[in-house]
Coordinates of C-alpha atoms in Angstrom, one line a residue:
X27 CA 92.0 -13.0 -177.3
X28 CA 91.1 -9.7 -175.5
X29 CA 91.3 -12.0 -172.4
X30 CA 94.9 -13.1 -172.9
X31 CA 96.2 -9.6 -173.7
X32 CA 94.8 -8.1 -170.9
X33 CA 96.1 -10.8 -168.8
X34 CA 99.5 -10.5 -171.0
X35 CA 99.6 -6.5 -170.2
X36 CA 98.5 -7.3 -166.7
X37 CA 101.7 -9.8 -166.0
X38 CA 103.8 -7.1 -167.9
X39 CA 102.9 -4.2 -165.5
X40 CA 103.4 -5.9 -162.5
X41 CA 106.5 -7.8 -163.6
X42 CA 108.8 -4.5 -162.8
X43 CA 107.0 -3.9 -159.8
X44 CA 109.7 -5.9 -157.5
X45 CA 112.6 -4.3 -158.8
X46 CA 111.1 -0.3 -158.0
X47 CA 109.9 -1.5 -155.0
X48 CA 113.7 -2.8 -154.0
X49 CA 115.6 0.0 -155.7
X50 CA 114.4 2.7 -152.7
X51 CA 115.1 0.1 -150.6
X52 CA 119.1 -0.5 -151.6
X53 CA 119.6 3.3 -152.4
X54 CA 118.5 4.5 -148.7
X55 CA 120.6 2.2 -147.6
X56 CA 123.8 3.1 -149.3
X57 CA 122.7 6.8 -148.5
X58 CA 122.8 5.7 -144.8
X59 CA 125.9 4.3 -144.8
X60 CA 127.5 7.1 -146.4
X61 CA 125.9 9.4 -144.0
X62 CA 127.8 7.2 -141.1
X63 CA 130.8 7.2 -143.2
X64 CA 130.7 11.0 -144.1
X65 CA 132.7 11.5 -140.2
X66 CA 135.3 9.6 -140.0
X67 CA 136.5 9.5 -143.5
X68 CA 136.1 13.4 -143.2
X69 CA 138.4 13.2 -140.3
X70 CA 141.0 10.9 -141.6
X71 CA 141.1 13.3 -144.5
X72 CA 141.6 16.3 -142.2
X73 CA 144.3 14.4 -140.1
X74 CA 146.3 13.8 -143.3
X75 CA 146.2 17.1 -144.6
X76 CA 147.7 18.4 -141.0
X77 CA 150.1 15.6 -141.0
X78 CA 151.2 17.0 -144.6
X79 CA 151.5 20.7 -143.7
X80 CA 153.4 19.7 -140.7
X81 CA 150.5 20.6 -138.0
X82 CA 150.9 17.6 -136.0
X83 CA 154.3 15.8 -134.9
X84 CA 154.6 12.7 -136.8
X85 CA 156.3 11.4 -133.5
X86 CA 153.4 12.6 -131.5
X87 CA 150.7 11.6 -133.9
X88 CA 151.8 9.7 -137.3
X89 CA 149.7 10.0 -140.4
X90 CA 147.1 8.1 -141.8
X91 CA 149.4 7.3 -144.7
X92 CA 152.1 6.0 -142.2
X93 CA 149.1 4.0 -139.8
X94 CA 148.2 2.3 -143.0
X95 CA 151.7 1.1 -143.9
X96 CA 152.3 0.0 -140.6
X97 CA 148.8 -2.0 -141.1
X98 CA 150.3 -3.7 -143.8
X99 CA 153.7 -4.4 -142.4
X100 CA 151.9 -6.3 -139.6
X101 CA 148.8 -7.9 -141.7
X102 CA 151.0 -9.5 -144.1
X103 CA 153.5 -11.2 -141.7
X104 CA 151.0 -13.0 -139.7
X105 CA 151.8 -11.0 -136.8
X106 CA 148.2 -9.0 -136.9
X107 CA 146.1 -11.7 -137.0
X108 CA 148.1 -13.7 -134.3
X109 CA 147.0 -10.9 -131.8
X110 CA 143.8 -10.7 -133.1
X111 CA 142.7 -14.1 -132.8
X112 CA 144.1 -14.1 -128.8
X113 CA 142.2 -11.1 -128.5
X114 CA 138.9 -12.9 -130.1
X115 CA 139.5 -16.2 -128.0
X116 CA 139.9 -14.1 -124.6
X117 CA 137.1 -11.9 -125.1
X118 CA 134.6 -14.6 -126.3
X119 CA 135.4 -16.6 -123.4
X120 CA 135.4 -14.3 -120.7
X121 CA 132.1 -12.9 -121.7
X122 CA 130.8 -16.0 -122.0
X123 CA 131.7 -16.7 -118.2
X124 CA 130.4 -13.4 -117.1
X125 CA 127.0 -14.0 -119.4
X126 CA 126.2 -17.3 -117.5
X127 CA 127.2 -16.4 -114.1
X128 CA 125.6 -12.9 -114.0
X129 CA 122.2 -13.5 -115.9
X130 CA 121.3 -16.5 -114.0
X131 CA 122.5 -14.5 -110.4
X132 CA 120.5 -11.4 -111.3
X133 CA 117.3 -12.8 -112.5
X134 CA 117.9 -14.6 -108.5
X135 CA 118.8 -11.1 -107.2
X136 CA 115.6 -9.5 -108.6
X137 CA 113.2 -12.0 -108.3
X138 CA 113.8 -12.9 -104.4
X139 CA 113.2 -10.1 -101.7
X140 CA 115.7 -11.9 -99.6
X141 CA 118.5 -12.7 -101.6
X142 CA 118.1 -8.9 -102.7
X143 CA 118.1 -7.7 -99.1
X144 CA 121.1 -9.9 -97.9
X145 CA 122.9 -9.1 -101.2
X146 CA 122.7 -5.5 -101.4
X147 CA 125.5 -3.9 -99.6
X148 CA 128.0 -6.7 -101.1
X149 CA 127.0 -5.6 -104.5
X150 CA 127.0 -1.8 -103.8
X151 CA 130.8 -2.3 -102.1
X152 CA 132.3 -4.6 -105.3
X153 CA 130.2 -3.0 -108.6
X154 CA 132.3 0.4 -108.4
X155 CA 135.7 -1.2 -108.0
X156 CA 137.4 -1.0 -111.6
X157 CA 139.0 -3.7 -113.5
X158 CA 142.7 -2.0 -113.3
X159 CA 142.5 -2.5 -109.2
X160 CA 142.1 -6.2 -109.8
X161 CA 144.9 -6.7 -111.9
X162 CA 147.1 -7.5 -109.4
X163 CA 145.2 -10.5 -107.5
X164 CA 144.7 -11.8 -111.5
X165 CA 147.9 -11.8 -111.8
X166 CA 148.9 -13.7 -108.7
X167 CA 146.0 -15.6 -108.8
X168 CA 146.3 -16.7 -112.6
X169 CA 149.7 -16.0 -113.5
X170 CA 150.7 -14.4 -116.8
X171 CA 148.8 -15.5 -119.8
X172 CA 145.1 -16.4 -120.8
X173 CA 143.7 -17.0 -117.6
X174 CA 144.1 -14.0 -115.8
X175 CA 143.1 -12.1 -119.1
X176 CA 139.8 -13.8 -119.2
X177 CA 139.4 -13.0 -115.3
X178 CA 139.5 -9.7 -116.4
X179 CA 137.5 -10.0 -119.0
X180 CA 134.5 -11.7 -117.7
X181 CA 134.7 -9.7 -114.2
X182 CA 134.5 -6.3 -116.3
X183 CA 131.0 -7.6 -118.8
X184 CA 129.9 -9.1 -115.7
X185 CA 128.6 -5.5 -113.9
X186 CA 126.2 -4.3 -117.0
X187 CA 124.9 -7.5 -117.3
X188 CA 124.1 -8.0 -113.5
X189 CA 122.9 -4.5 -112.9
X190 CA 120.7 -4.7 -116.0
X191 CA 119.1 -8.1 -115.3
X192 CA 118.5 -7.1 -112.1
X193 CA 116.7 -4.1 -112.8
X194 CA 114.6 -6.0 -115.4
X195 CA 113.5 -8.8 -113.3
X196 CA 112.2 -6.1 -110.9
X197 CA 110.7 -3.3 -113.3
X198 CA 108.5 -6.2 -114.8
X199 CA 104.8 -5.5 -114.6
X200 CA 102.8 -6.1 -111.6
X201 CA 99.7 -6.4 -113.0
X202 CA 101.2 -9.1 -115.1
X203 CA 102.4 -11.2 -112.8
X204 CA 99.3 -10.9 -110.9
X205 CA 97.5 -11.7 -113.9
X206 CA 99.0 -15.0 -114.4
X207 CA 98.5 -15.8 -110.9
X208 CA 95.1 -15.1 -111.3
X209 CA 94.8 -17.9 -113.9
X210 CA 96.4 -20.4 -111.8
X211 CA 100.4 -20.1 -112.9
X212 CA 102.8 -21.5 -110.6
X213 CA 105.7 -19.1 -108.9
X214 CA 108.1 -21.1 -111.2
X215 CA 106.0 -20.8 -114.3
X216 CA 105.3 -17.2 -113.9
X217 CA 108.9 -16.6 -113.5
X218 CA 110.3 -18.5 -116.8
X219 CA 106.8 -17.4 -118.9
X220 CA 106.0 -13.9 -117.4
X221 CA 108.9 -12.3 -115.7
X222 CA 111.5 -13.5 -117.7
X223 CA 110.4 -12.9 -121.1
X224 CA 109.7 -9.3 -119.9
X225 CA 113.3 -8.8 -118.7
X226 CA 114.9 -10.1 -122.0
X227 CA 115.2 -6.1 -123.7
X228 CA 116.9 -5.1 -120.2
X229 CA 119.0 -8.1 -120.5
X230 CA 119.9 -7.6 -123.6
X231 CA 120.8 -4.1 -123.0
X232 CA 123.2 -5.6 -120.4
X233 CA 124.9 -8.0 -122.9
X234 CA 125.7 -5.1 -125.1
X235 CA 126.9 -2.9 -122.3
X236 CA 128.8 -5.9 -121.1
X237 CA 130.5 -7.0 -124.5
X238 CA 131.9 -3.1 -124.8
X239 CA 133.3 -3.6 -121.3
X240 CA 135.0 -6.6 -121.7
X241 CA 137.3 -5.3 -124.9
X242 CA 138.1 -2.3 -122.2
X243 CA 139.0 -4.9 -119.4
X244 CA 140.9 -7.0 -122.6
X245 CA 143.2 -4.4 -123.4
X246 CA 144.1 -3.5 -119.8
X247 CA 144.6 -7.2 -118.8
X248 CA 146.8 -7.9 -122.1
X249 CA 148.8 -4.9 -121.6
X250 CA 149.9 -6.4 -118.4
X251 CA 149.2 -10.1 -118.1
X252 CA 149.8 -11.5 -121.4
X253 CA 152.3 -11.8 -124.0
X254 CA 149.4 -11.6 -127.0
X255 CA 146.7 -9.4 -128.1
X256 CA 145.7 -6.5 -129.2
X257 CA 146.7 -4.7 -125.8
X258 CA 150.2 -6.4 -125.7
X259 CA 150.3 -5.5 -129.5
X260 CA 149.7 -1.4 -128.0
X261 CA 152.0 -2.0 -125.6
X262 CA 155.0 -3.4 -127.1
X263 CA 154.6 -0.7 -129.8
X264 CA 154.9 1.7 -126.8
X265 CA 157.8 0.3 -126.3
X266 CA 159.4 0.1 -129.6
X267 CA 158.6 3.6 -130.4
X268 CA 156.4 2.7 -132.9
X269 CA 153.5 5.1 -132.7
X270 CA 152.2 4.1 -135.6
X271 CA 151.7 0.2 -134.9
X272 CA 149.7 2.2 -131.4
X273 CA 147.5 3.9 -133.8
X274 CA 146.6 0.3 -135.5
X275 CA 146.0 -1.6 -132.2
X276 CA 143.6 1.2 -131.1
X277 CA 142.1 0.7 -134.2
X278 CA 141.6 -2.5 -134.5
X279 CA 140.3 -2.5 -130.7
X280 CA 137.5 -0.3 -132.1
X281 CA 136.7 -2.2 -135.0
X282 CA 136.5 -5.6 -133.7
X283 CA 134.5 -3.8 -130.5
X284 CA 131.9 -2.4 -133.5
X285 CA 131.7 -5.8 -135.5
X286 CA 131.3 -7.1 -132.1
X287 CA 128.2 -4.7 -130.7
X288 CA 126.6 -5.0 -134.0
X289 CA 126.8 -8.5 -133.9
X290 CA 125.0 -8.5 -130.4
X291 CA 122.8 -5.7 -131.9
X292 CA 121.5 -7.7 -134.6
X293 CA 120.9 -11.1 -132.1
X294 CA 118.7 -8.7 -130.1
X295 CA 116.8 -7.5 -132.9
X296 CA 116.3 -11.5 -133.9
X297 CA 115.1 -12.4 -130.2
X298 CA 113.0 -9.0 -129.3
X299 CA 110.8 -8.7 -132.4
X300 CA 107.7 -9.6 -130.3
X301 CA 109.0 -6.7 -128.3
X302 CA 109.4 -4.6 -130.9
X303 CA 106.1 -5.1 -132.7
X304 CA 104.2 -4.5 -129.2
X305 CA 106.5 -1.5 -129.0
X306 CA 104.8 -0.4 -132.4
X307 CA 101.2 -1.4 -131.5
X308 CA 101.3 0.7 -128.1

């Protein structure tokens, strides 16, 4: 009997255990986030209170208040989400291009002395160009309308995610490629089991780099080449005089460029944590 109320008293005491051990867990995270929220819902506060006292022009700068309504005009007649979703379509596709074009050409780049040699003043004349001074050929090249907007889209990501595969192919280890070669690996095996593998958190850091570009080449090439989008949503708001729909188009750029960033964050994280755990050890 003494057995089974020890065991009793034993299942009792541990029984609660889960539930401390995920309380910390759940309340630092809802102190972080209300640490990242603490700015900006400070600032929205403080941008109201100036609209109110009559600080700021409500032509130059409308109000939170009158952002928000103009949200809601736009979100409840379909017209939000109609830009949204071209915005979504353009960027998804063009970064897409520019991922498999510019990974697969910089691992090349880094990896072969030649190609680096014989590519190195083309890259050095083309990488500091900016997306607005290739507008125009998009335009005549693609015409108005998705095309030209994914053009833009993919040439913008395509930079960070060149420069940064390149760099990573090259800042790989010596001593581990010699190493595998060593044991007996194979140029081509050392390439997809060695150098690659130890490129990935440079690569990565490209994609991210290169998905925050693209939404800044998206909204340049839908402000001029397209009749949708977030960009054409800024733009015709320009037009209309209707600050307030501006302020929700630059918002909604940052928010879908966030959900986006995080969203490539978080696929690092998945992919890297090999990285990450020899980051720890060392």
């Amino acid at each position: 009997m003494s057995v089974a109320v020890q065991d009793g008293a034993s299942s009792g005491a541990d029984a609660p255990a889960p539930a401390r051990r995920k309380a910390p867990g759940l309340r630092r995270r809802l102190a972080t986030v209300a640490v990242y929220l603490v700015m900006p819902v400070g600032l929205l506060a403080l941008w109201q209170v100036a609209s109110d006292l009559g600080w700021i022009s409500a032509y130059l700068l409308p109000s939170p208040r009158r952002a928000a309504t103009g949200f809601w005009e736009i979100l409840t007649d379909g017209t939000l989400w109609m830009h949204v979703r071209a915005s979504l379509f353009r960027s998804i596709a063009g970064f897409l291009i520019a991922t498999s074009i510019a990974v697969p050409l910089g691992v090349i780049v880094g990896w072969s002395p030649v190609v680096r040699r014989l590519s190195h003043i083309t890259l050095l004349l083309l990488i500091p160009i900016p997306i607005t001074a290739w507008i125009s050929i998009a335009i005549v090249w693609f015409g108005i309308g998705d095309a030209s907007a994914v053009f833009l889209v993919a040439l913008g990501a395509a930079v960070p995610i060149l420069i940064n595969t390149i760099h990573g192919v090259e800042w790989v280890e010596p001593v581990y490629v010699e190493a595998a070669r060593m044991l007996g690996t194979g140029p081509r095996q050392i390439l997809w089991r060695v150098v690659l593998p130890a490129a990935l958190p440079n690569i990565f850091t490209g994609l991210r780099l290169g998905l925050r570009n693209s939404w800044a080449g998206l909204v340049v090439a839908e402000m001029i080449g397209a009749k949708s989008g977030v960009g054409y949503l800024i733009w015709d708001a320009r037009l209309m005089m209707r600050s307030d729909l501006v302020i929700v188009g630059m918002m909604m750029v940052g928010v879908l460029g966030l959900v986006s960033d995080q969203t490539m964050s978080w696929a690092g994280r998945r992919v890297l944590r090999w990285h990450e755990g020899l980051s720890r050890n060392d």
